[in-house]
Each structure stands twice: as structure tokens, then as C-alpha cells.
Coordinates of C-alpha atoms in Angstrom, one line a residue:
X1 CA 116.6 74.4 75.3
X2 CA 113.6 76.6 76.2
X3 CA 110.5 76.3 72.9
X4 CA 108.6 79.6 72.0
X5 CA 105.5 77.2 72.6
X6 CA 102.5 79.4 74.3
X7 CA 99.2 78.8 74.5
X8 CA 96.9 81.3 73.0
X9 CA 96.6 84.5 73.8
X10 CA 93.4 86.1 74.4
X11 CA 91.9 89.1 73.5
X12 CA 89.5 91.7 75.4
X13 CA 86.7 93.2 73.2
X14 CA 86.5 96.9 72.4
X15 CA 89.6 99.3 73.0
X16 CA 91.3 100.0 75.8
X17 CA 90.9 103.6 77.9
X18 CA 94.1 104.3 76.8
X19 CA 94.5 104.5 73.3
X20 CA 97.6 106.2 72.1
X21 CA 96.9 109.2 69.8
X22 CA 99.2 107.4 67.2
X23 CA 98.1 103.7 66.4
X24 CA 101.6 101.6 67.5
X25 CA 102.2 99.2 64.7
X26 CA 100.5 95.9 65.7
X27 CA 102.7 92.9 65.9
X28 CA 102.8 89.1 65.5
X29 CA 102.6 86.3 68.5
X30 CA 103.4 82.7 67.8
X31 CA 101.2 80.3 69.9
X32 CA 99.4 76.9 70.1
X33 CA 96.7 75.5 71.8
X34 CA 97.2 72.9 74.5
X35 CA 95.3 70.2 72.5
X36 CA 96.8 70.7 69.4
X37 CA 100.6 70.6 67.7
X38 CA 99.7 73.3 65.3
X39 CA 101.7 76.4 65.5
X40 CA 99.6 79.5 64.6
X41 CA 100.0 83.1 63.6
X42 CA 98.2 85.8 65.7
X43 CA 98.6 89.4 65.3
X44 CA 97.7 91.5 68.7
X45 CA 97.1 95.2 68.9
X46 CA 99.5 96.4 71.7
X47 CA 96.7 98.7 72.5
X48 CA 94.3 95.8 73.6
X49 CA 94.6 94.6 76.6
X50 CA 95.4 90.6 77.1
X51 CA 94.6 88.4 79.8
X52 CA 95.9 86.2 82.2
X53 CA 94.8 83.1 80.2
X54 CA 92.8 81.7 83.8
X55 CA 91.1 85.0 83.6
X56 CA 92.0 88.6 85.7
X57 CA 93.5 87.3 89.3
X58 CA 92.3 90.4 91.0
X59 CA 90.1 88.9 92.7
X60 CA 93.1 86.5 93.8
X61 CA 95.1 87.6 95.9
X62 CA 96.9 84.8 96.8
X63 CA 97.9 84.5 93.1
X64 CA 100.2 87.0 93.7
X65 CA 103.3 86.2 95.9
X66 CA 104.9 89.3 96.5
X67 CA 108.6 89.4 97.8
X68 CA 109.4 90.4 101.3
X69 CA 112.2 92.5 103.2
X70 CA 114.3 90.5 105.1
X71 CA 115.8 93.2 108.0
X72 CA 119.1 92.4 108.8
X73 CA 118.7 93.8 112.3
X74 CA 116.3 90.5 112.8
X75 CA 117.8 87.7 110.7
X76 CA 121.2 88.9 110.6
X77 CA 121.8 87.6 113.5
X78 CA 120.6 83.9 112.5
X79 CA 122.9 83.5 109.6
X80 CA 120.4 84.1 106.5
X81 CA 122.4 87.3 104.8
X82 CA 125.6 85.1 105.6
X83 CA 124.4 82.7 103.7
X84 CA 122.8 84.3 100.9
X85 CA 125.8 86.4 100.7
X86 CA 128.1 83.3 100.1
X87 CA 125.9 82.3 97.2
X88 CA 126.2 85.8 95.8
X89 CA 122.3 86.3 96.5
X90 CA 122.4 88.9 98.8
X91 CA 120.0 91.6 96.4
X92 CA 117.3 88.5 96.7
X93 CA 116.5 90.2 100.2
X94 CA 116.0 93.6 99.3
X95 CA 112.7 95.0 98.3
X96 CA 113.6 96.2 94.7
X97 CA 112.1 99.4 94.9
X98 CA 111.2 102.4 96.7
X99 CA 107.6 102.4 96.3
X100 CA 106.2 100.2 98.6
X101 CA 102.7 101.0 98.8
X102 CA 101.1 100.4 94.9
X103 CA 100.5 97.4 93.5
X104 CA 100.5 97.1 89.6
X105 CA 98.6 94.0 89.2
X106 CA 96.6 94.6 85.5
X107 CA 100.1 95.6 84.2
X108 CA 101.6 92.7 85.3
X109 CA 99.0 90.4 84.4
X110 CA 99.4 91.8 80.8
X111 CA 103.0 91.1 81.2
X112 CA 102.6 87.6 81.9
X113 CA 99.6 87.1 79.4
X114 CA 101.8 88.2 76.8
X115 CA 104.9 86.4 78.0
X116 CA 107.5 84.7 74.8
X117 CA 110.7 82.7 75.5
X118 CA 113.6 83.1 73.0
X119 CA 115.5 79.8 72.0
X120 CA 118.9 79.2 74.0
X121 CA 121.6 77.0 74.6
X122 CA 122.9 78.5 78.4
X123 CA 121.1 80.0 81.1
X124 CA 122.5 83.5 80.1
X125 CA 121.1 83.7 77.0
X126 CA 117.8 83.0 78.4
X127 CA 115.5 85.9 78.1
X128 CA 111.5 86.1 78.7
X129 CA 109.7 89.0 76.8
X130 CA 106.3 90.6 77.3
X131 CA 104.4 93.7 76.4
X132 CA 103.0 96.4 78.7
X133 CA 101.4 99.8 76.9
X134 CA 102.8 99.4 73.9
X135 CA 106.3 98.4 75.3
X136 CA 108.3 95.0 75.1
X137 CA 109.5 94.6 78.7
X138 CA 112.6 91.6 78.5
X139 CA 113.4 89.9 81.9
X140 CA 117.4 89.1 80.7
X141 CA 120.6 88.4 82.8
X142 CA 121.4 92.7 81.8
X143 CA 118.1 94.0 82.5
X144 CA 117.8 91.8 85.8
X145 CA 121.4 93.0 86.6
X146 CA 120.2 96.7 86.2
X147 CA 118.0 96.2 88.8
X148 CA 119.9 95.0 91.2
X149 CA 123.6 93.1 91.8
X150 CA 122.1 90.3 91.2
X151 CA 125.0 86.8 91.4
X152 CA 127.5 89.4 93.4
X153 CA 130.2 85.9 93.3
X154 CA 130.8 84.2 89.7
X155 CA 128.7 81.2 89.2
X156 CA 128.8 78.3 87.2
X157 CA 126.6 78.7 83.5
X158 CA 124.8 75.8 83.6
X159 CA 121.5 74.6 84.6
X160 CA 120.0 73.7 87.6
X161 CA 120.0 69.9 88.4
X162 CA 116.4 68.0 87.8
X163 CA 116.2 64.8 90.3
X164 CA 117.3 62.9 87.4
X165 CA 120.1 64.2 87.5
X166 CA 120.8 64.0 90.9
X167 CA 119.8 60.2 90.7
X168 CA 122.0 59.1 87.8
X169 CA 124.8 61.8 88.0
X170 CA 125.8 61.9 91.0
X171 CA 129.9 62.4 90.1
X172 CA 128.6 65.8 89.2
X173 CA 126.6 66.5 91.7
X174 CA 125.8 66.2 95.8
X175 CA 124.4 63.1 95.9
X176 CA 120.4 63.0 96.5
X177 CA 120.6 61.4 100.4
X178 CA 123.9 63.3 101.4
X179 CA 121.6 66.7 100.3
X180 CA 118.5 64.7 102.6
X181 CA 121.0 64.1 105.3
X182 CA 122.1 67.5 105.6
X183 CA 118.4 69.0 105.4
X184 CA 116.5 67.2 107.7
X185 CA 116.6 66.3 111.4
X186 CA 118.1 62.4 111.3
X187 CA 115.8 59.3 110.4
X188 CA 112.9 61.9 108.5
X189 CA 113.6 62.2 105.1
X190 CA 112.3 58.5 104.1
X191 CA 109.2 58.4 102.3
X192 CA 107.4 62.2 102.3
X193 CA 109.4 65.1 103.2
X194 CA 107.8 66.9 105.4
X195 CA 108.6 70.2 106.4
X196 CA 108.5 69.8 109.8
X197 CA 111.1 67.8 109.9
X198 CA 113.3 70.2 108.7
X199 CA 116.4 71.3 110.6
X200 CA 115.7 74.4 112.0
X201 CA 117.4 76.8 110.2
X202 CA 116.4 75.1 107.1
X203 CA 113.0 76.3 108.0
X204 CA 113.8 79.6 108.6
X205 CA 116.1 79.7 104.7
X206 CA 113.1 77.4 103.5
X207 CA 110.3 80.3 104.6
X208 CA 112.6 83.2 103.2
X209 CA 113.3 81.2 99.8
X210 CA 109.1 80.7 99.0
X211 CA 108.5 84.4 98.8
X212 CA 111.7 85.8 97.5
X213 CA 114.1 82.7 95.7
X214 CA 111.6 79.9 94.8
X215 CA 108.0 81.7 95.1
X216 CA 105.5 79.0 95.4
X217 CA 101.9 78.4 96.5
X218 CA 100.9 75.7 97.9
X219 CA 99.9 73.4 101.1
X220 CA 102.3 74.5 104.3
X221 CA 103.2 70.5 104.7
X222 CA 105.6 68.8 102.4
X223 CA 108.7 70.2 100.7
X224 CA 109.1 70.0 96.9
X225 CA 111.6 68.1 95.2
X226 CA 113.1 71.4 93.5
X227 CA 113.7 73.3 97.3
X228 CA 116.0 70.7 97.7
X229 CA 119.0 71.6 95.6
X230 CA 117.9 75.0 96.4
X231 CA 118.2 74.5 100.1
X232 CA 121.6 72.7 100.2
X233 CA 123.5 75.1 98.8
X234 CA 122.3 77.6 100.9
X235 CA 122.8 75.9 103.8
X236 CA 126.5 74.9 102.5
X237 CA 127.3 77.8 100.4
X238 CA 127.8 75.7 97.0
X239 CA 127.3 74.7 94.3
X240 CA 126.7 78.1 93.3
X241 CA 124.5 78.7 90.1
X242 CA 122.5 82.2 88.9
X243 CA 120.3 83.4 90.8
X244 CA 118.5 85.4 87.6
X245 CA 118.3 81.7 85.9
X246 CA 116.5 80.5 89.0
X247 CA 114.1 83.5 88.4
X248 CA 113.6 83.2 84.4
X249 CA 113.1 79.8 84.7
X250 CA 110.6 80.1 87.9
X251 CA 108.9 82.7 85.8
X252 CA 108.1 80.5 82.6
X253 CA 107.4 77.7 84.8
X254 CA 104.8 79.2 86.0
X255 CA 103.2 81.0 83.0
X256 CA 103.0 77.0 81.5
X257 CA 101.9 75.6 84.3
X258 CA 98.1 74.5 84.1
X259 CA 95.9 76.6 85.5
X260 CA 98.2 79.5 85.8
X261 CA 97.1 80.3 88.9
X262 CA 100.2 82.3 90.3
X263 CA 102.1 84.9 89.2
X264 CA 106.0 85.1 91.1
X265 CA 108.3 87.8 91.9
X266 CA 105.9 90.3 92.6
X267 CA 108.1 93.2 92.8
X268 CA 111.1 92.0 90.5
X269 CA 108.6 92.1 87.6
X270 CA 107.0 96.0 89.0
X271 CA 110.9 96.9 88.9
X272 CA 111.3 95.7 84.9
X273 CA 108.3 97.5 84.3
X274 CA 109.9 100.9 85.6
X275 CA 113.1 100.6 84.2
X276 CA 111.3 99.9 80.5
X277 CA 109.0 102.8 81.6
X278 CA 106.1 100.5 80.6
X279 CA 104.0 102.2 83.7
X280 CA 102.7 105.3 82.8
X281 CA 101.3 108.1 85.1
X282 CA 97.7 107.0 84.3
X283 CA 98.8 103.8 86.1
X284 CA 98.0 104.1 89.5
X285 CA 97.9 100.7 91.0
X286 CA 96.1 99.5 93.9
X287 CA 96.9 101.1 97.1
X288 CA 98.6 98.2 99.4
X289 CA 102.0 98.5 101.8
X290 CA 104.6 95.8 101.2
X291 CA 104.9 94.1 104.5
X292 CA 108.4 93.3 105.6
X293 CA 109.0 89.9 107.1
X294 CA 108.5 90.2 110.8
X295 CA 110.5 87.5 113.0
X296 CA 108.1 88.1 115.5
X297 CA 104.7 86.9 113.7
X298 CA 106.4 84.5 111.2
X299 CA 102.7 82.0 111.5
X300 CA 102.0 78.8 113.0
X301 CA 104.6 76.8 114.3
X302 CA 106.5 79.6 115.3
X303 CA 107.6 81.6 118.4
X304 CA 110.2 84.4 119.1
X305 CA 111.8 85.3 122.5
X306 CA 114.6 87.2 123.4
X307 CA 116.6 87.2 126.8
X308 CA 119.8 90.2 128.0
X309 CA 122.0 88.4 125.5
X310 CA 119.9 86.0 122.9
X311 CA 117.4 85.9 120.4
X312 CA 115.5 82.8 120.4
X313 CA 113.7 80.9 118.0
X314 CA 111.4 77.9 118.5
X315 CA 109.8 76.0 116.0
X316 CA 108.1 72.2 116.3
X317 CA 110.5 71.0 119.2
X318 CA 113.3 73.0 118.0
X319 CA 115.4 75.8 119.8
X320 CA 117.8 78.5 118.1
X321 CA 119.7 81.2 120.4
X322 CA 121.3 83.8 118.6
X323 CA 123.9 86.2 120.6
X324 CA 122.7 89.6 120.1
X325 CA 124.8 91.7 117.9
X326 CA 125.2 94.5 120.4
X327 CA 125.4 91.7 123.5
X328 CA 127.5 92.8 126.3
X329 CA 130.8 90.9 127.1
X330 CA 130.1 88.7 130.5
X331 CA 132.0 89.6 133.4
X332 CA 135.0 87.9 134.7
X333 CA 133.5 84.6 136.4
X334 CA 129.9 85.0 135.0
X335 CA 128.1 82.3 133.7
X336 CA 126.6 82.5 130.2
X337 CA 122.6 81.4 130.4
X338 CA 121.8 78.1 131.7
X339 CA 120.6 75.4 130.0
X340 CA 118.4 72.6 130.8
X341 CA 120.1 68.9 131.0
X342 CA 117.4 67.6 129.8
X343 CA 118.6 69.2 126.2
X344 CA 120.9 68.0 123.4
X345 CA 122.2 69.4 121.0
X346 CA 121.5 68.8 117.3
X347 CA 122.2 70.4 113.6
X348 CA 125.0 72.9 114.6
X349 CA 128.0 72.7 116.8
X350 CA 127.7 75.5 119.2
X351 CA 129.4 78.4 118.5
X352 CA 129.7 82.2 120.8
X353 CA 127.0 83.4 117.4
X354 CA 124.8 80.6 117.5
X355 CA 123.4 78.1 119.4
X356 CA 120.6 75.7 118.1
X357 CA 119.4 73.2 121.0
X358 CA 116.4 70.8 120.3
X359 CA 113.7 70.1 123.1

């Protein structure tokens, strides 16, 4: 059950440069300050413009984490729309929208600075509302859905396991350690989980899922305890559960989390904003091109190679081959690619699609 708990809402003096030529009807905003169990009335004129409580993140950029593209001409090939496909996630690799060159970052910041939860007893119900120009923008299971396909394959209504869960329930659950087991390599998942002791194709699910499923900020070393139940089921294809829950709930984590220092689904949040028409023409945004995921500069720790018939992924002792989708068939009596001896195979049986090898 979510609480319409908030803190307090700021206010910036003077009006804003775009007063409306009829004054919209000011309206009430229920809030409390972190120190303090009182709940207090505050009325806010739409027309002023509130604040990311930590202050404008303009001068942030990494505040922001704006989704990605995944092409499937790159990481088709290595199982990632397979997989979000059998969750029913598939529209989490799209871009959303069209415009992929403006960045609406004061309107989303108002968004989030005037962001309310509504009270709810299943994860459809749950619905996160904030104000843009006047205009209540709601991030809901319909107005998500109108967006895109989002949860293409039924899913379960419920929530999304905590650990505690996972610990004390496990009849209802994969168990903690079988989810471990199948994540990381064998013999590193005691202690800190590190991320580079993920299997690789974990990685690769692990990279896509903090930009566009889970969007995070944070150090490039350890995985979080939430990615895990996140990963499995990727990786396995169930237990399914809504992927618009996973975003609501990633959204109001955030907006309560101290510091507020990140704002999440970048372009999800730019889409609500359209379809509520809370972006006017006098919104221009900042002039910035979405860049695509690109599986050749994917950052440290990895490389990309391609032979005649494979793509090939290496990462941190790791080796993926991936047979080309256009590879030609080999000839009677021709051998496929050689392999060293000196390798063994780990993570995946072999299969004519994929090959994962470890060095």
C-alpha cells in the first residue's frame, strides 16, 4: 500500500514567463516534512513553477538516465529481444518517440517536483500524478499502455518480491541461491556480488536493464539486491510480473529517495507529457540526440569482433559468438571456426545461434 506521504513542495518566487491569460484555479497538495509526522495543507498555483526538491538538475546531467534503442540488427542476434519478448517487455526497447533530438528537462523536473501517489491495494491500481503547465499528467497502467504495448503476455498482479520475501517464502518464489546460481559464473556470488562475475549474457541483460527496465546510478561494481529478481526472470523467461509496475514503483522510489538525485525513464515520462499535451509550443527543450546503444562502444570491459559467420563478444575472461543472422550455410565437408583447446565451455550449451566459451 503506497502513502500520499511527500515532502514539501517548493515554490519559485515571482511568476512564471508563461502565465495563462486566464488564472487556472489553484489547487491543494498534501505533504510533510522529513522531520516531522504532521500532514500539512499547501495550495500551489499551477502557474508557478516547482522544483526538484535537491534544486534544478540542469546542471546534472547524469541525473538524468535517458533510455536507449536497442537495434535488433546488433542484439538480436544475442538473445536480448528473445528474451524480453518472453516476459512480454519487448516495447522496453523502443525509444518511445519520434523526436529524438530535444530534451524536456524543466518540464520534467516540474513533473517529478510535483509528483502524488494515490492509495492502492494491487499494482494496477497504482497511479503516480504530477502537473506540467497547468495540466495533471498520471503515469497509470492505461496511460502507460497508450504509449506503448507495454506487458504484450498476461502477467501475474502482484508485487515484486523484496529479499524478505525471497528469504522466508521461498514456496512462492525461486529460491535466493538457485536465482545466484543461475546469475553468476560458479563459486562468485558469496559475500559481494560483483558484477563482474556475472555470466556473460547477464551482463549484456544487466547493461540494457539500468537504462531502460531498472534505471539506476550508481558505482559500475556491485549489483543490487533488486536486479536480482529482475535478472532471473529474464534470463529464464518467468515469473512474469508488469513491466508498468516495475516503472511506477522505480519512479516513486526515486522521487523519496534522499537526495533525489535522479530522475528515471527519461523518455517514458517526455512521452506522458505529449500524450497529456502538457508541452506546449513555447517548450522547446534542450537540443541533444538520443544515442542508440552501440554494441561496438558498450565501455570498459568490453570488446566487439566479428568473423565471415560470428559476432563476438568479450567481456572480463568471457567469450560469446553469435551466428550471423544472414550467415551462409557451410559447404559439404567444411569445418565451422576453430576453437582453441585450451577453452571450456561455461553458462550455455552450445547451440548453431549461440555459442558462449570462457577464456
Amino acid at each position: 500500500m503506497c502513502r500520499n506521504m511527500g515532502r514539501k513542495v517548493k515554490e519559485i518566487a515571482g511568476s512564471s514567463s508563461k502565465q495563462a491569460e486566464t488564472q487556472p484555479k489553484k489547487w491543494r497538495y498534501l505533504g510533510r516534512d522529513d522531520d516531522s509526522d504532521e500532514v500539512e495543507e499547501i495550495e500551489l498555483d499551477p502557474t508557478d513553477k516547482s522544483v526538484w526538491e535537491a534544486g534544478p538538475l540542469d546542471d546534472k546531467a547524469a541525473a538524468f538516465i535517458c533510455e536507449r534503442e536497442v537495434r535488433e540488427v546488433e542484439f538480436g542476434p544475442f538473445n536480448v529481444f528473445a528474451r524480453l519478448c518472453a516476459l512480454g517487455w519487448e516495447a522496453a526497447l523502443s525509444c518511445y518517440d519520434k523526436d529524438n533530438k530535444n530534451l524536456f528537462k524543466d518540464e520534467i523536473q516540474e513533473w517529478m517536483a510535483t509528483l502524488k501517489c494515490n492509495e492502492y491495494s494491487k499494482p494496477s491500481q497504482m497511479k503516480l500524478t504530477g502537473t506540467v503547465n497547468g495540466i495533471d499528467v498520471g503515469m497509470s497502467f492505461d496511460t502507460l499502455r497508450k504509449l506503448e504495448k507495454y506487458d504484450s503476455l498476461p502477467a501475474r498482479d502482484y508485487t515484486i518480491p523484496s529479499l524478505d520475501d525471497l528469504l522466508l517464502k521461498p514456496e512462492a518464489n525461486p529460491r535466493w541461491n538457485d536465482m545466484l546460481e543461475a546469475l553468476f559464473l560458479p563459486g562468485t556470488f558469496h559475500g559481494t556480488l560483483y558484477r563482474r562475475n556475472l555470466k556473460i549474457e547477464v551482463k549484456l541483460l544487466l547493461m540494457i536493464c539500468i537504462y531502460n527496465v531498472i534505471p539506476r546510478r550508481g558505482d559500475n561494481q556491485e549489483v543490487r539486491f533488486p536486479e536480482v529478481p529482475i535478472l532471473y526472470p529474464l534470463l529464464h523467461g518467468s515469473p512474469r510480473f508488469p513491466f508498468r509496475y516495475l516503472v511506477m514503483n522505480n519512479v516513486w522510489i526515486c522521487w523519496n529517495k534522499v537526495g533525489r538525485n535522479i530522475i528515471p525513464y527519461f523518455r517514458i515520462i517526455t512521452g506522458l507529457l505529449k500524450l497529456f499535451k502538457a508541452i506546449t509550443s513555447e517548450d522547446k527543450g534542450a537540443a541533444k540526440r538520443h544515442k542508440p546503444f552501440d554494441i561496438r562502444r558498450m565501455g570498459v570491459g568490453w570488446t566487439y569482433d566479428e568473423s565471415e559467420r560470428y559476432h563476438k563478444l568479450k567481456s572480463e575472461g568471457q567469450r560469446w559468438h553469435a551466428l550471423k543472422v544472414d550467415a551462409r550455410a557451410l559447404l559439404p565437408g567444411e569445418e565451422d571456426e576453430p576453437e582453441s583447446k585450451a577453452e571450456t565451455r561455461v553458462g550455455m550449451k552450445t547451440t548453431p545461434m549461440n555459442r558462449m566459451v570462457a577464456t
